[in-house]
């Protein structure tokens, strides 16, 4: 059966898998980015390459340029206009390589392997982690946009008087609801991890929020409010009926999702927005890899 290489370029980790047309993962590997992201990418591909691969799909943190096959992930400063399509194609002896955003691949993966095609005409996938990304699947096709950057929900402005974002804009969702942003805000407002030896990160913050620690709960509520604004804006523009939330911060589960659903319900105006469903990813960290594989397998 036809198999392809799927690559997921995240803000802290690179992952890859060999996936066939039925969605079976034959091999999988992941590595921290490390000091040399290009060397890490080469190592990942070489670990997974095998005879007979028909192509490769890449989901990368953005922004990216589809026409040039380059990526400039905000959280990987060493990569600016990095020619990732050419790099991977050369490592695979010239097989076709398809590129999309990491959250676009997450959305497509959820559509293909997560069972959402049965009830969602318009799906928004969001990744809440080191950064915040998004991707749209409309009528069964991932929408990339002319430059490949459609769905950048993390860079919708929700607080014009807020903090400057690494992207250069002010008050982006990412400055409030990403894992590092939530942690910074909580620390500035009196939070300290309840477990003395715990790292002050989003994982510890979620654990303390579940225990009812006030600054931790407030950090999640603040993030949920910003995300709700962005999600409702997107739903109003694109008539989205399903939102699937993934990423490291989303692993907090109902600690985030319950507050997010509450914030959406409180802000919903137009009646058609009342049908918006918010669900946690059913595929976890593999969603982006499935989507990258779908790009390579179908050209979608």
GROMACS .gro file of C-alpha atoms in nm, residues 16-255:
model
  240
   16UNK     CA    1   0.749   1.247   1.187
   17UNK     CA    2   0.575   0.929   1.082
   18UNK     CA    3   0.538   0.691   0.792
   19UNK     CA    4   0.165   0.660   0.720
   20UNK     CA    5  -0.019   0.460   0.455
   21UNK     CA    6  -0.342   0.530   0.268
   22UNK     CA    7  -0.555   0.357   0.529
   23UNK     CA    8  -0.419   0.584   0.803
   24UNK     CA    9  -0.194   0.321   0.960
   25UNK     CA   10   0.122   0.458   1.123
   26UNK     CA   11   0.407   0.225   1.034
   27UNK     CA   12   0.684   0.417   1.210
   28UNK     CA   13   0.710   0.728   1.427
   29UNK     CA   14   0.985   0.946   1.575
   30UNK     CA   15   1.018   1.285   1.741
   31UNK     CA   16   1.303   1.497   1.868
   32UNK     CA   17   1.346   1.829   2.052
   33UNK     CA   18   1.444   2.107   1.814
   34UNK     CA   19   1.780   2.154   1.983
   35UNK     CA   20   2.033   2.427   1.896
   36UNK     CA   21   2.037   2.342   1.522
   37UNK     CA   22   1.684   2.292   1.384
   38UNK     CA   23   1.810   2.210   1.035
   39UNK     CA   24   2.026   1.928   1.168
   40UNK     CA   25   1.730   1.801   1.370
   41UNK     CA   26   1.509   1.801   1.059
   42UNK     CA   27   1.770   1.607   0.862
   43UNK     CA   28   1.807   1.354   1.143
   44UNK     CA   29   1.431   1.304   1.169
   45UNK     CA   30   1.391   1.240   0.798
   46UNK     CA   31   1.689   1.006   0.782
   47UNK     CA   32   1.554   0.802   1.075
   48UNK     CA   33   1.221   0.751   0.897
   49UNK     CA   34   1.315   0.729   0.529
   50UNK     CA   35   1.253   0.394   0.362
   51UNK     CA   36   1.231   0.260   0.007
   52UNK     CA   37   0.904   0.316  -0.175
   53UNK     CA   38   0.783   0.637  -0.012
   54UNK     CA   39   0.555   0.812  -0.263
   55UNK     CA   40   0.582   1.158  -0.119
   56UNK     CA   41   0.592   1.369   0.192
   57UNK     CA   42   0.364   1.613   0.366
   58UNK     CA   43   0.486   1.883   0.604
   59UNK     CA   44   0.284   2.072   0.861
   60UNK     CA   45   0.485   2.363   0.997
   61UNK     CA   46   0.440   2.644   1.241
   62UNK     CA   47   0.414   2.965   1.041
   63UNK     CA   48   0.411   3.196   0.873
   64UNK     CA   49   0.497   3.015   0.551
   65UNK     CA   50   0.513   3.083   0.180
   66UNK     CA   51   0.351   2.811  -0.031
   67UNK     CA   52   0.482   2.945  -0.361
   68UNK     CA   53   0.844   2.934  -0.245
   69UNK     CA   54   0.809   2.633  -0.015
   70UNK     CA   55   0.959   2.827   0.276
   71UNK     CA   56   0.872   2.866   0.643
   72UNK     CA   57   0.953   3.133   0.903
   73UNK     CA   58   0.820   2.993   1.233
   74UNK     CA   59   0.790   3.270   1.491
   75UNK     CA   60   0.920   3.042   1.766
   76UNK     CA   61   1.220   2.919   1.563
   77UNK     CA   62   1.424   3.239   1.512
   78UNK     CA   63   1.695   3.054   1.318
   79UNK     CA   64   1.453   2.976   1.038
   80UNK     CA   65   1.352   3.274   0.828
   81UNK     CA   66   1.244   3.191   0.472
   82UNK     CA   67   1.382   2.844   0.535
   83UNK     CA   68   1.341   2.630   0.218
   84UNK     CA   69   1.186   2.332   0.393
   85UNK     CA   70   1.021   2.180   0.085
   86UNK     CA   71   1.351   2.175  -0.105
   87UNK     CA   72   1.539   2.040   0.199
   88UNK     CA   73   1.301   1.748   0.253
   89UNK     CA   74   1.267   1.673  -0.117
   90UNK     CA   75   1.646   1.650  -0.149
   91UNK     CA   76   1.664   1.412   0.145
   92UNK     CA   77   1.399   1.193  -0.023
   93UNK     CA   78   1.561   1.189  -0.369
   94UNK     CA   79   1.315   1.433  -0.520
   95UNK     CA   80   0.977   1.283  -0.431
   96UNK     CA   81   0.684   1.532  -0.425
   97UNK     CA   82   0.656   1.732  -0.102
   98UNK     CA   83   0.340   1.915   0.008
   99UNK     CA   84   0.339   2.195   0.266
  100UNK     CA   85   0.074   2.347   0.494
  101UNK     CA   86   0.056   2.507   0.836
  102UNK     CA   87   0.078   2.280   1.141
  103UNK     CA   88  -0.270   2.372   1.259
  104UNK     CA   89  -0.408   2.335   0.907
  105UNK     CA   90  -0.271   1.981   0.911
  106UNK     CA   91  -0.418   1.924   1.256
  107UNK     CA   92  -0.760   2.030   1.124
  108UNK     CA   93  -0.729   1.811   0.815
  109UNK     CA   94  -0.610   1.517   1.025
  110UNK     CA   95  -0.910   1.550   1.255
  111UNK     CA   96  -1.137   1.564   0.951
  112UNK     CA   97  -0.978   1.256   0.791
  113UNK     CA   98  -0.915   1.032   1.093
  114UNK     CA   99  -1.105   1.196   1.380
  115UNK     CA  100  -1.459   1.122   1.262
  116UNK     CA  101  -1.568   1.483   1.214
  117UNK     CA  102  -1.658   1.445   0.848
  118UNK     CA  103  -1.982   1.282   0.960
  119UNK     CA  104  -2.123   1.594   1.126
  120UNK     CA  105  -1.909   1.899   1.041
  121UNK     CA  106  -1.946   2.099   0.719
  122UNK     CA  107  -1.700   2.364   0.838
  123UNK     CA  108  -1.433   2.271   1.092
  124UNK     CA  109  -1.178   2.494   1.265
  125UNK     CA  110  -0.884   2.320   1.426
  126UNK     CA  111  -0.676   2.518   1.675
  127UNK     CA  112  -0.348   2.431   1.841
  128UNK     CA  113  -0.294   2.592   2.181
  129UNK     CA  114   0.065   2.536   2.286
  130UNK     CA  115   0.389   2.736   2.272
  131UNK     CA  116   0.204   2.940   2.013
  132UNK     CA  117  -0.154   2.934   1.883
  133UNK     CA  118  -0.234   2.822   1.531
  134UNK     CA  119  -0.549   2.742   1.339
  135UNK     CA  120  -0.670   2.571   1.026
  136UNK     CA  121  -0.998   2.555   0.837
  137UNK     CA  122  -1.157   2.258   0.662
  138UNK     CA  123  -1.447   2.381   0.450
  139UNK     CA  124  -1.675   2.131   0.274
  140UNK     CA  125  -1.413   1.860   0.313
  141UNK     CA  126  -1.112   2.054   0.184
  142UNK     CA  127  -0.844   2.228   0.385
  143UNK     CA  128  -0.838   2.597   0.302
  144UNK     CA  129  -0.481   2.723   0.279
  145UNK     CA  130  -0.534   3.067   0.125
  146UNK     CA  131  -0.325   3.229  -0.151
  147UNK     CA  132  -0.006   3.237   0.058
  148UNK     CA  133  -0.077   2.930   0.272
  149UNK     CA  134  -0.146   3.126   0.590
  150UNK     CA  135  -0.525   3.101   0.623
  151UNK     CA  136  -0.644   3.024   0.974
  152UNK     CA  137  -0.383   3.214   1.176
  153UNK     CA  138  -0.626   3.257   1.463
  154UNK     CA  139  -0.347   3.314   1.714
  155UNK     CA  140  -0.279   3.647   1.550
  156UNK     CA  141  -0.629   3.790   1.559
  157UNK     CA  142  -0.614   4.104   1.771
  158UNK     CA  143  -0.833   4.077   2.081
  159UNK     CA  144  -0.673   4.351   2.293
  160UNK     CA  145  -0.557   4.654   2.091
  161UNK     CA  146  -0.402   4.800   2.407
  162UNK     CA  147  -0.230   4.476   2.499
  163UNK     CA  148   0.122   4.338   2.473
  164UNK     CA  149   0.335   4.338   2.161
  165UNK     CA  150   0.335   3.993   2.001
  166UNK     CA  151   0.651   3.831   1.858
  167UNK     CA  152   0.479   3.861   1.519
  168UNK     CA  153   0.501   4.241   1.550
  169UNK     CA  154   0.132   4.316   1.608
  170UNK     CA  155  -0.026   4.416   1.939
  171UNK     CA  156  -0.276   4.227   2.153
  172UNK     CA  157  -0.286   3.901   1.956
  173UNK     CA  158  -0.466   3.600   2.106
  174UNK     CA  159  -0.122   3.437   2.138
  175UNK     CA  160  -0.008   3.708   2.383
  176UNK     CA  161  -0.284   3.598   2.622
  177UNK     CA  162  -0.373   3.234   2.563
  178UNK     CA  163  -0.052   3.053   2.466
  179UNK     CA  164   0.110   2.839   2.733
  180UNK     CA  165   0.403   3.077   2.797
  181UNK     CA  166   0.173   3.382   2.801
  182UNK     CA  167  -0.064   3.222   3.051
  183UNK     CA  168   0.229   3.123   3.272
  184UNK     CA  169   0.385   3.469   3.263
  185UNK     CA  170   0.056   3.635   3.353
  186UNK     CA  171  -0.011   3.392   3.638
  187UNK     CA  172   0.337   3.441   3.784
  188UNK     CA  173   0.296   3.819   3.764
  189UNK     CA  174  -0.033   3.784   3.953
  190UNK     CA  175   0.089   3.580   4.246
  191UNK     CA  176   0.087   3.222   4.123
  192UNK     CA  177   0.356   2.983   4.240
  193UNK     CA  178   0.341   2.609   4.167
  194UNK     CA  179   0.186   2.424   4.460
  195UNK     CA  180   0.445   2.148   4.422
  196UNK     CA  181   0.774   2.305   4.525
  197UNK     CA  182   0.988   2.119   4.270
  198UNK     CA  183   0.747   2.174   3.979
  199UNK     CA  184   0.857   2.387   3.687
  200UNK     CA  185   0.646   2.702   3.653
  201UNK     CA  186   0.497   2.608   3.316
  202UNK     CA  187   0.154   2.555   3.160
  203UNK     CA  188   0.137   2.194   3.281
  204UNK     CA  189   0.188   2.298   3.645
  205UNK     CA  190  -0.051   2.590   3.593
  206UNK     CA  191  -0.324   2.353   3.471
  207UNK     CA  192  -0.271   2.120   3.765
  208UNK     CA  193  -0.309   2.409   4.010
  209UNK     CA  194  -0.614   2.540   3.824
  210UNK     CA  195  -0.778   2.201   3.868
  211UNK     CA  196  -0.711   2.235   4.242
  212UNK     CA  197  -0.876   2.578   4.243
  213UNK     CA  198  -0.569   2.798   4.289
  214UNK     CA  199  -0.712   3.149   4.223
  215UNK     CA  200  -0.435   3.295   4.000
  216UNK     CA  201  -0.419   2.972   3.798
  217UNK     CA  202  -0.797   2.965   3.753
  218UNK     CA  203  -0.791   3.332   3.653
  219UNK     CA  204  -0.518   3.269   3.395
  220UNK     CA  205  -0.728   3.001   3.227
  221UNK     CA  206  -1.040   3.221   3.240
  222UNK     CA  207  -0.849   3.509   3.079
  223UNK     CA  208  -0.716   3.277   2.807
  224UNK     CA  209  -1.062   3.130   2.747
  225UNK     CA  210  -1.211   3.476   2.706
  226UNK     CA  211  -0.952   3.572   2.444
  227UNK     CA  212  -0.996   3.243   2.258
  228UNK     CA  213  -1.376   3.278   2.266
  229UNK     CA  214  -1.352   3.619   2.100
  230UNK     CA  215  -1.133   3.480   1.823
  231UNK     CA  216  -1.341   3.166   1.772
  232UNK     CA  217  -1.668   3.357   1.747
  233UNK     CA  218  -1.508   3.602   1.504
  234UNK     CA  219  -1.397   3.315   1.284
  235UNK     CA  220  -1.733   3.138   1.313
  236UNK     CA  221  -1.916   3.455   1.214
  237UNK     CA  222  -1.699   3.495   0.904
  238UNK     CA  223  -1.684   3.132   0.791
  239UNK     CA  224  -2.002   2.977   0.940
  240UNK     CA  225  -1.793   2.724   1.131
  241UNK     CA  226  -1.993   2.459   1.314
  242UNK     CA  227  -1.715   2.261   1.487
  243UNK     CA  228  -1.398   2.366   1.668
  244UNK     CA  229  -1.142   2.099   1.760
  245UNK     CA  230  -0.883   2.205   2.016
  246UNK     CA  231  -0.541   2.041   2.038
  247UNK     CA  232  -0.191   2.123   2.155
  248UNK     CA  233  -0.004   2.108   2.483
  249UNK     CA  234  -0.220   2.360   2.669
  250UNK     CA  235  -0.534   2.187   2.540
  251UNK     CA  236  -0.413   1.875   2.722
  252UNK     CA  237  -0.550   2.050   3.031
  253UNK     CA  238  -0.887   1.925   2.904
  254UNK     CA  239  -1.195   2.058   3.076
  255UNK     CA  240  -0.982   2.304   3.275
   0.00000   0.00000   0.00000
